Coordinates of C-alpha atoms and ligand atoms in Angstrom, one line a residue:
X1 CA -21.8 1.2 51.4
X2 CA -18.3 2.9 51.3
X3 CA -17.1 5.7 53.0
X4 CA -17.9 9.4 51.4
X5 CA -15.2 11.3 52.1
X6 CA -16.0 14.1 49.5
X7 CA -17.8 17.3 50.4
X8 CA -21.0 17.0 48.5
X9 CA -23.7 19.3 50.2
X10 CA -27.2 19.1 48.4
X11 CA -28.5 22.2 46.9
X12 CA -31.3 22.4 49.3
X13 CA -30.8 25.4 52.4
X14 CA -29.1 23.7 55.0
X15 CA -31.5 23.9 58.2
X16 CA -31.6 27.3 60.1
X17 CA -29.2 27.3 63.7
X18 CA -31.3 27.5 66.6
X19 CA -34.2 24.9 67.8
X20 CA -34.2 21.7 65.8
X21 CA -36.8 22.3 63.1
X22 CA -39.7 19.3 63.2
X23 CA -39.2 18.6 59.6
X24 CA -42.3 17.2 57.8
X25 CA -42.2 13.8 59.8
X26 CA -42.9 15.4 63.2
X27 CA -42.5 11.7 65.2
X28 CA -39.7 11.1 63.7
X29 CA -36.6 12.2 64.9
X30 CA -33.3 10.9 64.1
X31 CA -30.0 10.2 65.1
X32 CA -27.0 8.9 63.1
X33 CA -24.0 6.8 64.6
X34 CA -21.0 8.3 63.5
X35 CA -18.7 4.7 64.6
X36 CA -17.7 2.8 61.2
X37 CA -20.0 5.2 59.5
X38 CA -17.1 7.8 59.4
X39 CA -17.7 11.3 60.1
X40 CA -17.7 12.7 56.8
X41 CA -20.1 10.2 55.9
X42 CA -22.3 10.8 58.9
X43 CA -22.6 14.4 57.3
X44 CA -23.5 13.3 54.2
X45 CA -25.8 11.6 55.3
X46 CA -27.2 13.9 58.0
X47 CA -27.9 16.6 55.1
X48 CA -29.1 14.3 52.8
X49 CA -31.8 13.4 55.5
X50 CA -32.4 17.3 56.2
X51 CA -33.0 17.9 52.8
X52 CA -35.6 15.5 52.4
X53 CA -37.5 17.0 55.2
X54 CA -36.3 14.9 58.2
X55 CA -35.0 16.3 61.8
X56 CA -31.9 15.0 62.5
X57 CA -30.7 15.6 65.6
X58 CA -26.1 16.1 66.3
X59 CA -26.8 14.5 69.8
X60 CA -28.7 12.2 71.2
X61 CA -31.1 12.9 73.8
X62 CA -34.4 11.7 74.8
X63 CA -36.6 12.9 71.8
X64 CA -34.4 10.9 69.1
X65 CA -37.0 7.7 68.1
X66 CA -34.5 6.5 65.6
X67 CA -30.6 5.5 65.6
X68 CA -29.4 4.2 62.8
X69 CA -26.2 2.9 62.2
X70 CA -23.8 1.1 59.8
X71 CA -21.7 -1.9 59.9
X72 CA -22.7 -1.9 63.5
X73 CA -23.8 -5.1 65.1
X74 CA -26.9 -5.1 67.1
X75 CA -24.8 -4.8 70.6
X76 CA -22.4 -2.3 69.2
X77 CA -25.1 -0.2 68.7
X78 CA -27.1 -0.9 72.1
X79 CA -23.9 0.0 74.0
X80 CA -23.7 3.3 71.9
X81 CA -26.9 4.2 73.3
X82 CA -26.6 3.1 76.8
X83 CA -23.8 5.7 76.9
X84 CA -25.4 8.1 74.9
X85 CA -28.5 7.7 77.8
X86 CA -25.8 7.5 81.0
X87 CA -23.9 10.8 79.2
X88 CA -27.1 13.0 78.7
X89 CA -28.7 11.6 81.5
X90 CA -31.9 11.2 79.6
X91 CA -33.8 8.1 78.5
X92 CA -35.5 7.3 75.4
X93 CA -36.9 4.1 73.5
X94 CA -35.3 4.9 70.2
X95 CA -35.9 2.2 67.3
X96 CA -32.2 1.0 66.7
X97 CA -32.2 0.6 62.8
X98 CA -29.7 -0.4 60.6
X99 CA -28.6 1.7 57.1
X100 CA -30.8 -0.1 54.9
X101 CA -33.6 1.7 57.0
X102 CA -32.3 4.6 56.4
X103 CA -31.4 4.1 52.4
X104 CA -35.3 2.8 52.1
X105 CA -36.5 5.8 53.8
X106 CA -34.3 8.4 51.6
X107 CA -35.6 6.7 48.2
X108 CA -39.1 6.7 49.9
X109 CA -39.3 10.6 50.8
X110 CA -40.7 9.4 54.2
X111 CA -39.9 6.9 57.2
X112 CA -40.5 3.6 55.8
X113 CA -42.2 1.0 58.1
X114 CA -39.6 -0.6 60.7
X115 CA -40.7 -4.5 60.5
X116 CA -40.1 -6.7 63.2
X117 CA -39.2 -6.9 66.9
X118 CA -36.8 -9.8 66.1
X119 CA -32.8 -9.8 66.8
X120 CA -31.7 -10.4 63.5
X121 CA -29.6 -7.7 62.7
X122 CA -28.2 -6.8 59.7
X123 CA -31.3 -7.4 57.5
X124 CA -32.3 -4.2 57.8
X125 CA -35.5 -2.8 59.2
X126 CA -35.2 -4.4 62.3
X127 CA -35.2 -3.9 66.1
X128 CA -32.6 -5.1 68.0
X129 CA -33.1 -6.3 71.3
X130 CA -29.8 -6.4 73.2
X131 CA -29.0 -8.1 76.5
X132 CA -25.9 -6.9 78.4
X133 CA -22.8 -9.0 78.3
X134 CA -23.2 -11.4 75.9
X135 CA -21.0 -9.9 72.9
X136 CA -17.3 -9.1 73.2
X137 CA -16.3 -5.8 72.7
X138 CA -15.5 -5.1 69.0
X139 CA -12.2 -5.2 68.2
X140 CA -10.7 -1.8 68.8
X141 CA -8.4 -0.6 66.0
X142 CA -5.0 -0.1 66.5
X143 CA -3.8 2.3 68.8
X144 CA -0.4 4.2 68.8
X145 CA 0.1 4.2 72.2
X146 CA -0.8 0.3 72.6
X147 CA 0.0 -0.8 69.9
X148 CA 2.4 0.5 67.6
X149 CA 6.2 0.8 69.1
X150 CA 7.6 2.1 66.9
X151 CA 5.5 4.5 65.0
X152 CA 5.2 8.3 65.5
X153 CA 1.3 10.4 66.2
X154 CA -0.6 8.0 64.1
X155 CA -0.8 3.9 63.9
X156 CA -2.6 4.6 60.5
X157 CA -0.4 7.4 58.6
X158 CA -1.7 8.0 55.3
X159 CA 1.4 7.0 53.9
X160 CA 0.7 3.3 55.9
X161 CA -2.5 2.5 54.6
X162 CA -1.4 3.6 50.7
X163 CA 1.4 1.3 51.0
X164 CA -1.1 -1.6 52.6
X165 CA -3.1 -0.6 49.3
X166 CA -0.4 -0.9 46.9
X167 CA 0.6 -4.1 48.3
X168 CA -2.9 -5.4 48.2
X169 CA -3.2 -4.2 44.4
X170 CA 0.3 -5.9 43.8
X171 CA -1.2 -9.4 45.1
X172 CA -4.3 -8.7 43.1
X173 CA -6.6 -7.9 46.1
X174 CA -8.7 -5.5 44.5
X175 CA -11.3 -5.1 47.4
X176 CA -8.6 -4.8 50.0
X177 CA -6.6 -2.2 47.9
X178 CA -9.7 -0.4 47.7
X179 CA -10.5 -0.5 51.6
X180 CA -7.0 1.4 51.9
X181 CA -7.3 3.2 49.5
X182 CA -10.6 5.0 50.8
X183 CA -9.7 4.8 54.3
X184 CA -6.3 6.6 53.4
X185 CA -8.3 9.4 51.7
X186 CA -11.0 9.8 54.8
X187 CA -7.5 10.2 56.5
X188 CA -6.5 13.2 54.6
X189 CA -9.8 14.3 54.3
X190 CA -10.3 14.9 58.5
X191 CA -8.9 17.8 60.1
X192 CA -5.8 17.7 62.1
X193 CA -4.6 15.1 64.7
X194 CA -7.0 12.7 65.5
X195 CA -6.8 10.3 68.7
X196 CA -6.5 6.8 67.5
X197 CA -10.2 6.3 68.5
X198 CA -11.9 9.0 66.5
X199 CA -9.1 7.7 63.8
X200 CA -11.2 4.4 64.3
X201 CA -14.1 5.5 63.9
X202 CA -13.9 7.8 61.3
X203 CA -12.4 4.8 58.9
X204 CA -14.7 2.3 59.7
X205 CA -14.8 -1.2 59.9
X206 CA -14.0 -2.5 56.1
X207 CA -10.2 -1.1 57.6
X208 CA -10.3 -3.4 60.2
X209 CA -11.8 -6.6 58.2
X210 CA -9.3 -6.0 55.4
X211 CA -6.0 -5.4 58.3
X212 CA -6.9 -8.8 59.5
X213 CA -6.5 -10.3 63.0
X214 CA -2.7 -10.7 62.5
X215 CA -2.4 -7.1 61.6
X216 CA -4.4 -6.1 64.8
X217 CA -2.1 -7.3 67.2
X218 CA 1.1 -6.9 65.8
X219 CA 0.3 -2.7 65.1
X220 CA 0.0 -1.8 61.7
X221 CA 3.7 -0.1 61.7
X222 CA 5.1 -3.5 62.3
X223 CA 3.0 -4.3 59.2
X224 CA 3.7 -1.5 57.0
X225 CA 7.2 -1.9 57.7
X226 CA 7.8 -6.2 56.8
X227 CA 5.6 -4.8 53.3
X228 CA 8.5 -2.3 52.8
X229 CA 11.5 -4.9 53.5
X230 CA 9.9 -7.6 51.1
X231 CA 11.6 -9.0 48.1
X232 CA 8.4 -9.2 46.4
X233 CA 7.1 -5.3 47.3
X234 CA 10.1 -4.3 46.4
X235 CA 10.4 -5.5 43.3
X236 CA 6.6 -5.2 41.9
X237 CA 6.9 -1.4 42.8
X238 CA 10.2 -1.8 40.4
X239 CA 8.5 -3.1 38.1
X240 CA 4.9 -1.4 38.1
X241 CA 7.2 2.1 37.6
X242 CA 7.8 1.1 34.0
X243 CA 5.8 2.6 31.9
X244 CA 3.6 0.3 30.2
X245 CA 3.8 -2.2 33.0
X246 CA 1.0 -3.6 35.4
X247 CA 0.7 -5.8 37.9
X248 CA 0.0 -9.2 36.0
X249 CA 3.5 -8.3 33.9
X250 CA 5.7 -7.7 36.8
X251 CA 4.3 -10.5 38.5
X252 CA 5.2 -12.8 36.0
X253 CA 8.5 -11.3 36.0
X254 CA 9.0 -11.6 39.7
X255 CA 7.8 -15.2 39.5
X256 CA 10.4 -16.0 36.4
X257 CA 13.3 -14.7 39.0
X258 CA 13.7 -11.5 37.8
X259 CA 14.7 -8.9 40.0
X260 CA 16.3 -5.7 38.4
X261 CA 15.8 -3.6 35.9
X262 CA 19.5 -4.8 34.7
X263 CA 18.3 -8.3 34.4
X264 CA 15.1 -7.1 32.5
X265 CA 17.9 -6.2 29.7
X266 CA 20.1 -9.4 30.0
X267 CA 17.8 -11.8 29.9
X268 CA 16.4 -10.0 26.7
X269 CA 13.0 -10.0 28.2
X270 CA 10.1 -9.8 25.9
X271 CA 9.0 -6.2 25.8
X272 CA 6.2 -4.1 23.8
X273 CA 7.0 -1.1 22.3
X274 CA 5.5 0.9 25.1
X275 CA 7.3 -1.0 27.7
X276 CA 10.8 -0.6 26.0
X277 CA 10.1 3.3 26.2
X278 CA 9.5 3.4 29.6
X279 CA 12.1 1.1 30.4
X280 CA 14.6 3.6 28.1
X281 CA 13.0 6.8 30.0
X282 CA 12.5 5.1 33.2
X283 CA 14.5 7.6 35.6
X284 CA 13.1 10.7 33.7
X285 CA 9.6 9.1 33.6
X286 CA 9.9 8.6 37.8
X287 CA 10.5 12.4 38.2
X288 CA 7.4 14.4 38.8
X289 CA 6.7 16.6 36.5
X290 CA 6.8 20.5 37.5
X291 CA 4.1 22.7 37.1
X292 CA 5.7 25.0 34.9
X293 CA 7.2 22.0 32.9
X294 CA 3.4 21.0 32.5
X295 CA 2.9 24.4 31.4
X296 CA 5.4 24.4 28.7
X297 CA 3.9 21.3 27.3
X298 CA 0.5 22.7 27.1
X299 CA 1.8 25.8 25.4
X300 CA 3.5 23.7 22.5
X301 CA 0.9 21.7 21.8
X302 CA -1.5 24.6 22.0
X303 CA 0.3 26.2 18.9
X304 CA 0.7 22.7 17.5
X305 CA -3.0 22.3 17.6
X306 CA -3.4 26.2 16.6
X307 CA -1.8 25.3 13.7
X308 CA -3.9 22.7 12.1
X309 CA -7.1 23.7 13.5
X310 CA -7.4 27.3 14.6
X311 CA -9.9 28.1 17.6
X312 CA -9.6 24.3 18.9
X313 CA -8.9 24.7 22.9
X314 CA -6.1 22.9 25.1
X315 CA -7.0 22.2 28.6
X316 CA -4.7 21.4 31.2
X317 CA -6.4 18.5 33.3
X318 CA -5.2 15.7 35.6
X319 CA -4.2 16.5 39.1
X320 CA -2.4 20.1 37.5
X321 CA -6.0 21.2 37.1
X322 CA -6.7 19.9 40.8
X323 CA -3.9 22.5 41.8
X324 CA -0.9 20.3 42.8
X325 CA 2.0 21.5 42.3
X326 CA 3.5 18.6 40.5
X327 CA 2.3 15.1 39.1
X328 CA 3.4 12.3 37.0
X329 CA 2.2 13.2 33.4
X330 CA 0.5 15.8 31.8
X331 CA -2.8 15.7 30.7
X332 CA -4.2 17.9 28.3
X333 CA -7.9 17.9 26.6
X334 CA -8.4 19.3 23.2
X335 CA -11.8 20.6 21.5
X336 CA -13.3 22.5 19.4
X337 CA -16.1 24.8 19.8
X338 CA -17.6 23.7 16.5
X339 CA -18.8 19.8 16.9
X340 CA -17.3 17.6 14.7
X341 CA -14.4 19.7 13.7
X342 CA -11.8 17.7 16.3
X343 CA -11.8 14.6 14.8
X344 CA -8.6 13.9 13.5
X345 CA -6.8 16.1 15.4
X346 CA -4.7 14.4 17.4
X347 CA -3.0 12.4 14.4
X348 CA -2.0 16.4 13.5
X349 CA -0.5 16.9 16.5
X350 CA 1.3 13.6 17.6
X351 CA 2.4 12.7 13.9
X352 CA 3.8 15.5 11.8
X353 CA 5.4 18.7 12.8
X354 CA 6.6 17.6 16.3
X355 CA 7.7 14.3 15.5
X356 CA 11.3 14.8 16.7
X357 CA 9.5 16.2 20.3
X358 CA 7.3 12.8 20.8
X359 CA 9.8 9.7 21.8
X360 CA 6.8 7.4 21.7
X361 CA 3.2 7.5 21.0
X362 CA 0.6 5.1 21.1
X363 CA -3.0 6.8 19.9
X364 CA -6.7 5.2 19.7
X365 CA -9.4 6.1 17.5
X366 CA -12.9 7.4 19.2
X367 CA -15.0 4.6 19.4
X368 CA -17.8 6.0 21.8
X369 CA -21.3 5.5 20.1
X370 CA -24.1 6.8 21.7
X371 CA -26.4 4.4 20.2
X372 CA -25.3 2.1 22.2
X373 CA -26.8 3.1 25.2
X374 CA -24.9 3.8 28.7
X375 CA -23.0 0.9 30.5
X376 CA -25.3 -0.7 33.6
X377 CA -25.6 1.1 36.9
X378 CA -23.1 -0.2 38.9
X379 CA -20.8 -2.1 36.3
X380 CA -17.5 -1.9 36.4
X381 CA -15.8 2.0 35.9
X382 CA -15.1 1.7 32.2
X383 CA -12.7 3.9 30.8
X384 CA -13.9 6.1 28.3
X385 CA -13.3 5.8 24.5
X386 CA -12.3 9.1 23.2
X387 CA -9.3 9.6 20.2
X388 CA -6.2 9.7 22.8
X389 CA -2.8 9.8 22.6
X390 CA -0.7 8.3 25.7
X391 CA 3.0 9.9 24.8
X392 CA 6.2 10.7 25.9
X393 CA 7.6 14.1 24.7
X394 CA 11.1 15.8 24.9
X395 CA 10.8 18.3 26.8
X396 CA 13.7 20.8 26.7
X397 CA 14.7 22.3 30.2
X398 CA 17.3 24.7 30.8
X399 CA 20.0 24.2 33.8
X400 CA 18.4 21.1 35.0
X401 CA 20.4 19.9 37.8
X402 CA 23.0 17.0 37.6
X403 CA 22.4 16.1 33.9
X404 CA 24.0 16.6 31.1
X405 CA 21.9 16.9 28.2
X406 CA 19.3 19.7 28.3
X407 CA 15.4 17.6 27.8
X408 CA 13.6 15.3 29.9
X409 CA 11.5 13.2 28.8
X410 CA 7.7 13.6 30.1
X411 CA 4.6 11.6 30.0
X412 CA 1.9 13.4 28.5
X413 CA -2.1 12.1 27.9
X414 CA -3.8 13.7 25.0
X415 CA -7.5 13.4 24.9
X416 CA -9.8 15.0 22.3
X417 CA -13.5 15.6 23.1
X418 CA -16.2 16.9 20.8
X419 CA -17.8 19.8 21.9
X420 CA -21.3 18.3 23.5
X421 CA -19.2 15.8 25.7
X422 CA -16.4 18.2 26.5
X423 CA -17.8 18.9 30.1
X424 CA -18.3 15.4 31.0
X425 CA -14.4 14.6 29.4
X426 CA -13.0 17.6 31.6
X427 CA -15.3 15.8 35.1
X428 CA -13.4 13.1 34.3
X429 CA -10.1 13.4 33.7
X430 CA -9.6 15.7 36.2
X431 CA -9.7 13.0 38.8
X432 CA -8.5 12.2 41.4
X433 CA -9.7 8.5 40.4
X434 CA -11.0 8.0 43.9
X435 CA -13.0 11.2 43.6
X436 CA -14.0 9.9 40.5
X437 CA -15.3 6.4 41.8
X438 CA -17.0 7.9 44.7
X439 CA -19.1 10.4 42.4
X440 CA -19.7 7.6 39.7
X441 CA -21.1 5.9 42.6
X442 CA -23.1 8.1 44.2
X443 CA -24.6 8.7 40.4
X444 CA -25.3 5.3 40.3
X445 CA -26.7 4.5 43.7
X446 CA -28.3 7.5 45.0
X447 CA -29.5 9.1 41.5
X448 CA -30.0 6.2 39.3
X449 CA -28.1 7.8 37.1
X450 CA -25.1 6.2 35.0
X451 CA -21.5 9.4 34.9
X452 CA -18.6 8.5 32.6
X453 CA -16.3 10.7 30.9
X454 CA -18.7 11.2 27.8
X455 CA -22.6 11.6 29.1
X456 CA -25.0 11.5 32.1
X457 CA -28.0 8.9 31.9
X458 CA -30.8 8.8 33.9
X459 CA -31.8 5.6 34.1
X460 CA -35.3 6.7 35.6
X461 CA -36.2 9.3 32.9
X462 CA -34.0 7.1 29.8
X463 CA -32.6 10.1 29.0
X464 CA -29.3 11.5 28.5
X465 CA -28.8 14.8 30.2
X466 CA -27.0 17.2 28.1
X467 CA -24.1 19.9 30.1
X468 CA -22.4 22.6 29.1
X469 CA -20.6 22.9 32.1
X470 CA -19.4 20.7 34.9
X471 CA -21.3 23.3 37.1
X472 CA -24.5 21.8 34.9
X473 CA -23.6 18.4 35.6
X474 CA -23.5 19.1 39.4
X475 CA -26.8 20.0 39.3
X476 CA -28.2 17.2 37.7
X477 CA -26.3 15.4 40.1
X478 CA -28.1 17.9 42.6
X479 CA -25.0 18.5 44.3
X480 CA -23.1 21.7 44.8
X481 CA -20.6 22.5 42.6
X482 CA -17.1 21.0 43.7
X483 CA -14.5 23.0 42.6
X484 CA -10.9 21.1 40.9
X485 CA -9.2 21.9 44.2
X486 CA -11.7 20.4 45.8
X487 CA -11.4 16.9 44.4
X488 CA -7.6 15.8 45.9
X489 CA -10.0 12.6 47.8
Ligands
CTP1 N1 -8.3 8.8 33.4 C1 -9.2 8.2 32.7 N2 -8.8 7.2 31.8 C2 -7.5 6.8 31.8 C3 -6.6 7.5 32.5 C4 -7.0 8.5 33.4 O1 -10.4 8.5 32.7 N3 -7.2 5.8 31.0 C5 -8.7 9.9 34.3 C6 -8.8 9.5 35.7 O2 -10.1 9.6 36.2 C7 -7.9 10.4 36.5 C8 -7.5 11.5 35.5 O3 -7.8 11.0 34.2 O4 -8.6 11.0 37.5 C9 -6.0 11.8 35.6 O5 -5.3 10.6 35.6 P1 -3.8 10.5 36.0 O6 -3.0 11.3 35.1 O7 -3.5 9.0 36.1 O8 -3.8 11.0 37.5 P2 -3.6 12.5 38.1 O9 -4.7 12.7 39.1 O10 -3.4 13.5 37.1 O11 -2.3 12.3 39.0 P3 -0.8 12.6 38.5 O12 -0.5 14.0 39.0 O13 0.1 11.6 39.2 O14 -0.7 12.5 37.0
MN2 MN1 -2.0 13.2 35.5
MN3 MN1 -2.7 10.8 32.9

């Protein structure tokens, strides 16, 4: 299971300070291994637990009768608790149980059985037996003062690991990209300067899997840095800045010899329509976008829209809505209160009066049934299938330094959602994507529920369950409401 960076508390009290509370399973008493689990994970988890009615205790000490861990081998784990025992200077004969326990247990309501006595860990419900010495020490991750030369506080800056995940997107390592990814948003998600060790710890061991032995021992700066300085980095990233272009075109490009955006042009490179725009806008289109440029866009296509359908609604979305101060396109979300009255709206806006402000436009038709019943748990994120719009307007700015014509040109997504599936549309394209994935996921695995931009199924009850707010879809979730600012993950 991945790391859970976000801050999802359940709706149920958290416990009262003071004396542990029993909980309903009064020989049962836990205690969760925060190494490779991740800290924010660990208090997921920990209130999750609480909430069903277990005791779970911070610290260990002698009255804890289960440890469980994750990613953990049985040693790891045995040697956590023979310092957790020499620390508190207590005993104990705690079960030593891997996540799957625990994950049984949750879907249960109660402690599930723990079979076995064996040494197989790993296949869940199972007691390790450990004897002393006969593992090597897992493989300690990086550590600035050992191992990285020549970088500053941190081996494993945020910056680092999203540039290890770009690169492993760019060679179409979709896992690995994703281990970065994650472990560079647990990053931003812990407080303050961590030691390398609790750094460790807190990002778990998919990091250290995906960083590779090489990696390891060299220091991840060392890494980072040959990514940087390579011909093929540099020029995907190039590349993958045009708009319109991923990372099977600009490989293909690399792999033809192309290097520049100049040679892109003289070798009369076959490009789509969407790809000549960006290529045209390119040095606008890799200028963020200001807030108050965002703004201006939302206001003109607010009266556009006003125009042609009075009382429909724009809604400023994206990462604008998650408070940041700038971003890389606008998106906006359109409705109207009256179900049924959006369709066609879009074509209104994009096509006729503001023609001369769109440079390009590329729309698509709703084609979201509901009869067709939710895609599987667990499936791939699809993206939704609402009437859209991805376009690049001319956006006149005033006094813009260094150029001399007075517009930029600025990406803008335009999504229409009827009414019913307006909350749902608003969950999901606010982002971020990663805060997206983890709560599709957590839908998925600890709900049985399916989340996408248009409805919430439960897969339990067959039922779609309606929102009329993203509050409401929280709480079917049975999480506390995350606010936009919130969701930066
Ligand atoms: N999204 C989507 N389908 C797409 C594109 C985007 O559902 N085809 C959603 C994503 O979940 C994302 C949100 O819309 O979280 C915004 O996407 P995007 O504009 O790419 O990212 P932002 O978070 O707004 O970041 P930026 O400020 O760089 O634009
Ligand atoms: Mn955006
Ligand atoms: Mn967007």
């Amino acid at each position: 299971m991945a790391l859970v960076p976000l801050k999802r508390r359940r709706r149920a009290p958290s416990p009262p300070a003071g004396p542990p509370d029993t909980g309903r399973f009064p020989a049962v008493v836990l205690c969760l291994v925060e190494k490779r689990m991740g800290a924010s994970r660990r208090a997921f988890l920990t209130q999750l637990a609480r909430a069903k009615g277990f005791r779970v205790d911070r610290a260990y000490s002698a009255a804890v009768t289960h440890v469980v861990s994750e990613q953990n081998s049985g040693n790891e784990v045995a040697r956590w608790l023979e310092q957790q025992q020499e620390e508190c200077g207590a005993g104990g004969d705690p079960a030593l149980l891997d996540i799957s326990w625990f994950t049984e247990s949750m879907g249960a309501g109660r402690p599930v059985e723990i079979e076995g006595d064996g040494k197989c860990w790993g296949l869940g419900r199972v007691r390790v037996s450990w004897v002393p010495g006969t593992d090597p020490p897992p493989t300690p991750l990086p550590s600035s003062s050992s191992r990285c030369p020549t970088g500053g506080d941190s081996a494993l800056s945020q910056e680092a690991l999203e540039t290890l995940a770009e690169e492993a997107g760019f060679s179409g390592s979709e896992g690995r990209s994703l281990a970065f990814t994650r472990a560079a948003s647990v990053l931003k998600a812990l407080p303050g300067q961590l030691s390398a060790l609790e750094e460790g710890q807190a990002l778990g061991s998919g990091l250290s899997l995906s960083l590779g032995q090489d990696v390891l021992e060299d220091g991840v700066s060392v890494e980072v840095e040959r990514v940087k300085l390579s011909e093929r980095y540099r020029t995907m990233k190039l590349f993958t800045k045009i708009f319109g272009v991923g990372v099977r075109t600009a490989s293909r490009w690399y792999q033809e010899g192309i290097r520049t955006l100049v040679d892109l042009q003289e070798r009369n490179t076959k490009l789509t329509r969407q790809q000549q725009a960006g290529l045209q806008h390119y040095e606008d289109l890799n200028t963020p976008v200001e807030r108050g440029e965002a703004e201006s866009i939302g206001r003109m296509v607010q009266e556009a829209v006003q125009r042609f359908l009075p009382g429909a609604s724009v809604t400023l979305a994206g990462g604008f809505r998650r408070g940041k101060p700038r971003g890389h396109d606008v998106d906006l979300l359109l409705t109207h209160p009256e179900a049924g009255r959006e369709a066609g709206l879009l074509s209104a806006v994009c096509l006729s009066p503001h023609q001369g402000l769109i440079l390009y436009q590329h729309s698509q038709e709703n084609s979201f049934a509901l009869h067709e019943g939710p895609e599987p748990p667990g499936g791939r994120d699809v993206l939704d299938r609402f009437e859209r719009c991805f376009s690049i307007f001319r956006l006149e700015v005033q006094g813009r330094p260094g150029a001399a014509r007075g517009w930029k040109a600025v990406r803008v997504d335009l999504v229409v959602a009827p009414v019913g599936q307006f909350p749902f549309a608003l969950l999901g394209w606010t982002g971020s994507r990663h805060f997206e994935r983890e709560l599709r996921r957590f839908a998925g695995h600890e709900r049985k529920m399916v989340l996408n931009s248009h409805t919430l199924y439960d897969t339990r009850l067959n039922l779609f369950l309606p929102a009329a707010s993203e509050e409401e879809i929280f709480q079917h979730l049975g999480l506390e409401y995350v606010p936009p600012t919130q969701r930066n993950a």
